[in-house]
Amino acid sequence: VSRKLLTGNGAAAWGARLAGTDYIPAFPITPQTEIIETLAGWIDASEMDARMVTMESEHSMITAAASAAASGIRVFSATSSQGLLYAMEMLYTVSGWRAPFVLVNVSRGLSAPITLEPDHNDIMAARDCGFLQIHCSTCQEVLDSTLIAFRMAEDERIRLPVMVNLDGFYLSFTREPVEIPDAELARDFVGAYDPENIRFRASSPVSQAVAVLGGAPYSYFRYESHLAAQNGVAVYDELSAEFAERFGREHPAVEAYQCDDADIVFVMLGSFATKARAAVDELRKSGNKVGLLRPRLFRPFPGELFRKLLAGKSGIAVIDQNISMGMGGILHAELAGALYGHPQAPRQLLSFIGGLGGRDISLEEFFEIAAVTRTAVTENRTPPPRLLYTEQELREMRKLQAVASVERNELNNNGGAHND
Amino acid sequence: MYRIRFHGRGGQGMKTASRILGTAFFLEGYEVQDAPRYGAERRGAPIFAYVRADHQPINERGVITRPDLVIVADDSLVPVPAAGVLNGIDSHTVLLINTDESTETWKHRLNLACEIFTLPAQAQDRDELRFIGATCCGAAARLLGVISRDTLQQAISEELAELGDAVVSKNLTRALQAYDSMQQHQGCVQTLPQTSASDYTKPDWINLPFEDARISAPDIHASANSVEIRTGLWRTLRPVIDYERCNRCWWVCSTFCPDGAIRVNEQTPEIDYEHCKGCMVCVAQCPPHAIEAVPEQLAQQQEAEQGVSS
């Protein structure tokens, strides 16, 4: 076992390598490219026995990944943001094929306006497509989750593709100490790829592009995928327990930090959740019983676990690093759905939206979120959703708008003809 | 927890510098987080990198808002607002600047309560430019006081191993020289206690008002507005055409220039220094090698001297 400094991208590449990936269809996109560059380097140096093919788009990349998985080999790929969206049609299609492979997504905010920095709208856009989702908060988790993801995807109770999500910059380009498991132990955990009855052979072809009309057969196929996805909670628990036993690292489906005696609980996804952890430590020093719940498993949604872990709590602050236009925070809505009508559900479920496009969430803001949630509990009144946005930030925006307005006037005064 | 920020220009090796320091901390038994931060632009653009080191796992992430140590590889970045060099500097911060000017000048110019140290800039020597990162790291390691000379050597050897022994050894020489030069300031960097939850400044949150799409859509209200952005300020090296050697092929340099900063006038190429970022693609492409890379600072100095004499 060696512990060394690795970026989140490096950790993802190590996961693919240790899992014994056979085939990697690839297409570059910031901030993911370092993953496929790392893998390409290893393949080039004969340190990894795999085939990489650069495709002409993410749409083709996902198609190639699923086709290869269906033909009986272990497949890994990676993308981000616009790339994931470009592949969207095939994400739904290949999960319908029940093709098991692992896709790493490096979260990055979506256009327009364009950005490189992270938020979760890309991965959230893929939440209904049939891929299971594991969300990471450290570089170590990225490596470990990639190994677990292969087991999940290939498990006969599931057999669906799995995505492992890490935040751009905050994990992708950030080095942290990561324990790299021994190659043999990792292979032993992941096991050999057993394609069972899905192996495609030239002598006995299988068509996976089935058309069904009338609704009932369609409903059957789609609901079976849903049931397979739901099996993911139990399978994940089993696998993470086995992983902990073999490697000594716990990765529960929902991480509960200081929750046992907490009356106020933060709920959030991804790497920003470690900032919430730091805030919990400080809040506890000043006598605030605050905890943190962080779902690692987002699809399937571990609703039962949330109901259990949040039973009897007074106030919950959900901090969404995404925004559903015209609705608000997605995790908040999903959690409300899971808790509604449950007799021991917390009375106050508050929504905060922050960290869009990599916007920082400060320690002080976590303190204030806890304070606002406590007030809501005391007054028994839920405040409206809050965007984490300061007066100072709006002032800076106003400066940009002032420049834009001057330029607009100049353009108008020139009668639209602006020649340099 | 130590919180350290490196500022430089793309291509000056600040990411590598942050990794050397990160590895040095790691070798000394610290938990470490190091990361670069940059946008879509490359060489010459202001970038920063940061390092956190602590004796327990690090939960804090992202931009460092209250740095203990700020290292500036390129002093021309200090007045650039977008570079954010001075962000969050207070009386406890140590500021280390690579510069030709004196510590006194910077103290007077910035009028900050923080401690300032300077490293003699080698900006006029093209060969020395490549070692800025190692020099900064060496000085920083000594100022921190918790990284031994041996550890610094090991960190540099590990991080630069791929570049070969000759490069490693040149970097080691500069780094150790800088390390030794800061002997009397060893360990002067102080860490800050974590902000307490019982005494903190409330964020000034506001409710974002609705504004119609004429205001709130992300439009750019000007054509060809990139002309206004003086990307020439990013340059650390300046391509200079030797017209006696230029064979007037009229297209190679101007075609390869990724920024369209070379135009051809009557078969003679002219470089637009307002927008040339100094990527040196033209230097590499010119068939008769008629374009030379001159350190920007040296070029400016020569220009100023010519300006005075003429």
XYZ file of C-alpha atoms in Angstrom, chain A residues 204-390:
187
model
C -25.087 -15.682 -32.234
C -25.937 -12.018 -32.678
C -28.252 -10.141 -30.322
C -30.121 -7.011 -31.312
C -30.473 -4.436 -28.548
C -32.370 -1.782 -30.467
C -35.791 -3.183 -29.838
C -38.907 -1.189 -30.797
C -42.028 -1.768 -28.765
C -45.427 -0.219 -29.309
C -48.568 -0.240 -27.236
C -47.066 0.961 -23.972
C -47.305 -2.195 -21.901
C -44.047 -3.825 -23.088
C -42.349 -0.423 -22.864
C -43.599 0.028 -19.307
C -42.280 -3.409 -18.436
C -38.773 -2.696 -19.713
C -38.529 0.739 -18.157
C -39.880 -0.371 -14.804
C -37.497 -3.328 -14.726
C -34.623 -0.861 -15.104
C -36.090 1.125 -12.215
C -36.316 -1.988 -10.034
C -32.718 -2.869 -10.921
C -31.639 0.655 -9.965
C -33.495 0.377 -6.668
C -31.645 -2.839 -5.897
C -28.599 -0.603 -5.898
C -29.111 0.516 -2.282
C -28.818 -2.997 -0.843
C -26.063 -4.001 -3.267
C -24.120 -0.829 -2.473
C -24.325 -1.527 1.272
C -23.040 -5.022 0.713
C -20.186 -3.861 -1.518
C -19.111 -0.957 0.674
C -19.045 -3.305 3.675
C -16.884 -5.745 1.724
C -14.656 -2.870 0.589
C -14.242 -1.658 4.186
C -13.337 -5.153 5.298
C -10.706 -5.549 2.593
C -9.238 -2.060 2.517
C -10.163 -0.523 5.868
C -11.975 2.491 4.417
C -15.679 3.137 5.081
C -17.768 4.639 2.284
C -21.384 4.394 3.455
C -24.228 5.214 1.043
C -24.926 8.298 3.156
C -22.074 9.738 5.196
C -23.352 10.850 8.598
C -20.971 13.224 10.379
C -21.779 14.204 13.972
C -25.434 13.396 13.372
C -26.343 11.191 16.320
C -27.093 13.983 18.784
C -27.521 16.811 16.235
C -30.772 18.783 16.122
C -29.747 20.751 13.006
C -28.346 18.890 9.997
C -26.696 20.133 6.794
C -27.395 18.000 3.721
C -25.182 18.372 0.663
C -23.350 16.516 -2.113
C -19.776 16.429 -3.333
C -16.495 18.052 -2.350
C -18.004 21.240 -0.888
C -19.432 18.980 1.823
C -15.986 18.760 3.408
C -16.283 22.530 3.958
C -19.542 21.815 5.789
C -17.620 19.265 7.868
C -15.132 21.949 8.901
C -18.072 24.230 9.790
C -19.684 21.471 11.885
C -16.440 21.125 13.878
C -16.403 24.861 14.643
C -20.145 25.045 15.371
C -19.795 22.201 17.874
C -16.978 24.051 19.651
C -19.454 26.828 20.398
C -22.143 24.439 21.608
C -24.219 24.124 18.431
C -25.443 20.584 17.905
C -25.075 20.544 14.147
C -24.357 17.533 11.920
C -23.868 16.733 8.249
C -25.444 14.148 5.962
C -23.811 13.609 2.602
C -25.332 11.162 0.151
C -22.628 9.343 -1.790
C -25.254 7.293 -3.500
C -27.611 9.642 -5.329
C -29.099 7.118 -7.781
C -30.707 5.061 -6.469
C -31.846 7.688 -3.973
C -31.342 6.314 -0.462
C -34.694 7.649 0.843
C -35.141 5.039 3.553
C -31.702 5.825 4.953
C -32.504 9.531 5.031
C -35.799 8.874 6.821
C -33.940 6.856 9.438
C -31.019 9.260 9.878
C -33.196 12.367 10.021
C -35.960 10.979 12.250
C -36.613 13.321 15.149
C -34.257 16.089 13.961
C -35.554 19.661 14.298
C -34.206 21.473 11.259
C -32.556 20.459 8.007
C -30.617 22.807 5.741
C -30.218 21.400 2.236
C -27.436 23.147 0.335
C -27.849 22.521 -3.383
C -24.967 23.184 -5.769
C -27.431 23.116 -8.661
C -30.573 24.891 -9.712
C -33.624 23.589 -11.507
C -34.950 26.677 -13.297
C -38.425 27.475 -12.089
C -38.186 25.008 -9.227
C -35.033 25.503 -7.152
C -32.656 23.062 -5.493
C -32.990 19.483 -6.730
C -31.676 17.688 -3.650
C -34.042 19.742 -1.505
C -37.042 18.661 -3.578
C -35.955 15.021 -3.579
C -35.417 15.015 0.162
C -38.816 16.633 0.707
C -40.309 13.809 -1.361
C -38.529 11.205 0.748
C -39.547 12.753 4.081
C -43.118 13.859 3.366
C -45.735 12.194 5.547
C -43.171 10.389 7.657
C -44.289 10.738 11.294
C -40.812 11.571 12.598
C -39.827 13.847 9.730
C -38.152 17.145 10.751
C -40.565 20.094 10.855
C -38.212 22.473 9.096
C -36.621 21.671 5.733
C -34.776 24.735 4.418
C -33.367 25.270 0.947
C -30.090 27.034 0.185
C -28.519 27.289 -3.256
C -24.819 27.998 -3.427
C -21.593 27.126 -5.156
C -22.994 27.625 -8.658
C -20.173 27.829 -11.218
C -17.625 27.185 -8.472
C -18.719 30.167 -6.357
C -17.137 29.617 -2.967
C -19.192 28.918 0.168
C -17.407 30.466 3.135
C -17.202 29.109 6.651
C -19.172 32.125 7.840
C -21.959 31.247 5.418
C -22.239 27.759 6.901
C -22.436 29.355 10.364
C -25.199 31.637 9.134
C -27.083 28.755 7.471
C -27.076 26.980 10.836
C -28.302 30.163 12.568
C -31.107 30.737 10.033
C -32.176 27.098 10.385
C -32.237 27.388 14.171
C -34.413 30.494 13.936
C -36.802 28.635 11.608
C -37.068 25.853 14.195
C -37.656 28.288 17.082
C -40.252 30.318 15.206
C -41.648 27.254 13.435
C -41.631 29.126 10.155
C -39.745 28.107 7.009
C -38.003 30.980 5.229
C -38.045 31.100 1.415
C -35.167 29.420 -0.449
C -31.956 31.438 -0.178
C -29.377 31.951 -2.910
C -25.947 32.401 -1.344
C -25.125 35.751 -2.930
C -23.745 38.818 -1.210
